């Protein structure tokens, strides 16, 4: 028979197919996005995407790069002074 499951909160990954269909039509709980930010907003039922909110991954081109990803424990220890924000400013400008 029917049971009383109102005290159990069913989030995104939990619940039956009928519950998920009901959530799409009229959500009882806000949809949990697990820390992911939206890249746009909804106006009159239409999703408008904002290009400035889309994350851009900047990856360097490493073709012909001489160094290997592994550093041996036999490598000599290098000591450097602390790299400060002033050093970074001077290196860039």
PDB file of C-alpha atoms in Angstrom:
ATOM      1  CA  UNK A   1       0.000   0.000   0.000  1.00  0.00           C
ATOM      2  CA  UNK A   2       0.876   3.677   0.118  1.00  0.00           C
ATOM      3  CA  UNK A   3       3.358   4.783   2.703  1.00  0.00           C
ATOM      4  CA  UNK A   4       4.045   8.209   4.147  1.00  0.00           C
ATOM      5  CA  UNK A   5       7.434   9.306   2.777  1.00  0.00           C
ATOM      6  CA  UNK A   6       6.946  13.060   3.223  1.00  0.00           C
ATOM      7  CA  UNK A   7       9.636  13.294   5.888  1.00  0.00           C
ATOM      8  CA  UNK A   8      12.285  11.918   3.503  1.00  0.00           C
ATOM      9  CA  UNK A   9      13.694  14.663   1.277  1.00  0.00           C
ATOM     10  CA  UNK A  10      14.371  13.347  -2.211  1.00  0.00           C
ATOM     11  CA  UNK A  11      17.099  15.333  -3.930  1.00  0.00           C
ATOM     12  CA  UNK A  12      18.299  15.144  -7.543  1.00  0.00           C
ATOM     13  CA  UNK A  13      19.739  11.638  -7.600  1.00  0.00           C
ATOM     14  CA  UNK A  14      17.052  10.062  -5.407  1.00  0.00           C
ATOM     15  CA  UNK A  15      13.482   9.156  -6.148  1.00  0.00           C
ATOM     16  CA  UNK A  16      11.489   7.132  -8.614  1.00  0.00           C
ATOM     17  CA  UNK A  17      10.889   8.029 -12.257  1.00  0.00           C
ATOM     18  CA  UNK A  18       7.398   9.298 -11.437  1.00  0.00           C
ATOM     19  CA  UNK A  19       8.875  11.565  -8.741  1.00  0.00           C
ATOM     20  CA  UNK A  20      11.423  12.963 -11.190  1.00  0.00           C
ATOM     21  CA  UNK A  21       8.656  13.639 -13.742  1.00  0.00           C
ATOM     22  CA  UNK A  22       6.715  15.483 -11.046  1.00  0.00           C
ATOM     23  CA  UNK A  23       9.856  17.493 -10.141  1.00  0.00           C
ATOM     24  CA  UNK A  24      10.227  18.651 -13.761  1.00  0.00           C
ATOM     25  CA  UNK A  25       6.623  19.891 -13.896  1.00  0.00           C
ATOM     26  CA  UNK A  26       6.326  21.475 -10.440  1.00  0.00           C
ATOM     27  CA  UNK A  27       9.462  21.171  -8.302  1.00  0.00           C
ATOM     28  CA  UNK A  28       8.838  20.686  -4.595  1.00  0.00           C
ATOM     29  CA  UNK A  29      12.498  21.200  -3.812  1.00  0.00           C
ATOM     30  CA  UNK A  30      14.934  23.529  -5.549  1.00  0.00           C
ATOM     31  CA  UNK A  31      17.130  21.628  -7.979  1.00  0.00           C
ATOM     32  CA  UNK A  32      20.521  21.077  -6.393  1.00  0.00           C
ATOM     33  CA  UNK A  33      23.276  22.157  -8.777  1.00  0.00           C
ATOM     34  CA  UNK A  34      26.104  20.906  -6.550  1.00  0.00           C
ATOM     35  CA  UNK A  35      28.229  24.077  -6.762  1.00  0.00           C
ATOM     36  CA  UNK A  36      28.010  24.580 -10.539  1.00  0.00           C
ATOM     37  CA  UNK A  37      27.107  28.117 -11.573  1.00  0.00           C
ATOM     38  CA  UNK A  38      24.650  28.897 -14.337  1.00  0.00           C
ATOM     39  CA  UNK A  39      25.989  30.408 -17.577  1.00  0.00           C
ATOM     40  CA  UNK A  40      22.784  32.330 -18.250  1.00  0.00           C
ATOM     41  CA  UNK A  41      19.253  32.989 -17.038  1.00  0.00           C
ATOM     42  CA  UNK A  42      15.648  32.204 -17.964  1.00  0.00           C
ATOM     43  CA  UNK A  43      13.337  34.894 -19.396  1.00  0.00           C
ATOM     44  CA  UNK A  44       9.747  33.934 -20.295  1.00  0.00           C
ATOM     45  CA  UNK A  45      10.645  30.248 -20.320  1.00  0.00           C
ATOM     46  CA  UNK A  46      13.588  30.734 -22.693  1.00  0.00           C
ATOM     47  CA  UNK A  47      17.172  30.190 -21.539  1.00  0.00           C
ATOM     48  CA  UNK A  48      19.504  33.060 -22.506  1.00  0.00           C
ATOM     49  CA  UNK A  49      23.199  32.235 -22.320  1.00  0.00           C
ATOM     50  CA  UNK A  50      25.753  34.929 -21.439  1.00  0.00           C
ATOM     51  CA  UNK A  51      29.127  34.410 -23.205  1.00  0.00           C
ATOM     52  CA  UNK A  52      31.057  36.177 -20.419  1.00  0.00           C
ATOM     53  CA  UNK A  53      29.853  33.603 -17.880  1.00  0.00           C
ATOM     54  CA  UNK A  54      31.134  30.604 -19.853  1.00  0.00           C
ATOM     55  CA  UNK A  55      34.468  29.481 -18.351  1.00  0.00           C
ATOM     56  CA  UNK A  56      37.428  29.642 -20.714  1.00  0.00           C
ATOM     57  CA  UNK A  57      40.266  27.193 -20.253  1.00  0.00           C
ATOM     58  CA  UNK A  58      43.663  28.593 -21.230  1.00  0.00           C
ATOM     59  CA  UNK A  59      46.012  25.702 -22.007  1.00  0.00           C
ATOM     60  CA  UNK A  60      49.592  26.292 -23.191  1.00  0.00           C
ATOM     61  CA  UNK A  61      50.885  24.596 -26.328  1.00  0.00           C
ATOM     62  CA  UNK A  62      53.550  22.136 -25.172  1.00  0.00           C
ATOM     63  CA  UNK A  63      54.804  20.896 -28.543  1.00  0.00           C
ATOM     64  CA  UNK A  64      58.587  20.623 -28.477  1.00  0.00           C
ATOM     65  CA  UNK A  65      58.700  21.021 -24.681  1.00  0.00           C
ATOM     66  CA  UNK A  66      61.951  19.599 -23.282  1.00  0.00           C
ATOM     67  CA  UNK A  67      61.048  18.857 -19.656  1.00  0.00           C
ATOM     68  CA  UNK A  68      59.446  15.603 -18.565  1.00  0.00           C
ATOM     69  CA  UNK A  69      56.565  15.316 -16.071  1.00  0.00           C
ATOM     70  CA  UNK A  70      58.636  13.229 -13.636  1.00  0.00           C
ATOM     71  CA  UNK A  71      61.290  14.704 -11.346  1.00  0.00           C
ATOM     72  CA  UNK A  72      63.775  12.266  -9.888  1.00  0.00           C
ATOM     73  CA  UNK A  73      64.510  12.245  -6.155  1.00  0.00           C
ATOM     74  CA  UNK A  74      68.202  12.418  -7.099  1.00  0.00           C
ATOM     75  CA  UNK A  75      67.727  15.903  -8.573  1.00  0.00           C
ATOM     76  CA  UNK A  76      69.691  18.613  -6.751  1.00  0.00           C
ATOM     77  CA  UNK A  77      67.634  20.783  -4.426  1.00  0.00           C
ATOM     78  CA  UNK A  78      67.075  24.341  -5.632  1.00  0.00           C
ATOM     79  CA  UNK A  79      66.528  27.147  -3.143  1.00  0.00           C
ATOM     80  CA  UNK A  80      64.810  30.364  -4.244  1.00  0.00           C
ATOM     81  CA  UNK A  81      63.546  33.438  -2.485  1.00  0.00           C
ATOM     82  CA  UNK A  82      59.790  33.844  -2.065  1.00  0.00           C
ATOM     83  CA  UNK A  83      57.993  35.055  -5.203  1.00  0.00           C
ATOM     84  CA  UNK A  84      55.895  38.046  -4.126  1.00  0.00           C
ATOM     85  CA  UNK A  85      53.144  39.996  -5.847  1.00  0.00           C
ATOM     86  CA  UNK A  86      55.640  42.811  -6.551  1.00  0.00           C
ATOM     87  CA  UNK A  87      57.919  40.327  -8.356  1.00  0.00           C
ATOM     88  CA  UNK A  88      54.963  39.133 -10.430  1.00  0.00           C
ATOM     89  CA  UNK A  89      54.048  42.745 -11.312  1.00  0.00           C
ATOM     90  CA  UNK A  90      57.631  43.486 -12.361  1.00  0.00           C
ATOM     91  CA  UNK A  91      57.829  40.279 -14.432  1.00  0.00           C
ATOM     92  CA  UNK A  92      54.606  41.057 -16.315  1.00  0.00           C
ATOM     93  CA  UNK A  93      55.011  44.816 -16.808  1.00  0.00           C
TER      94      UNK A  93
END
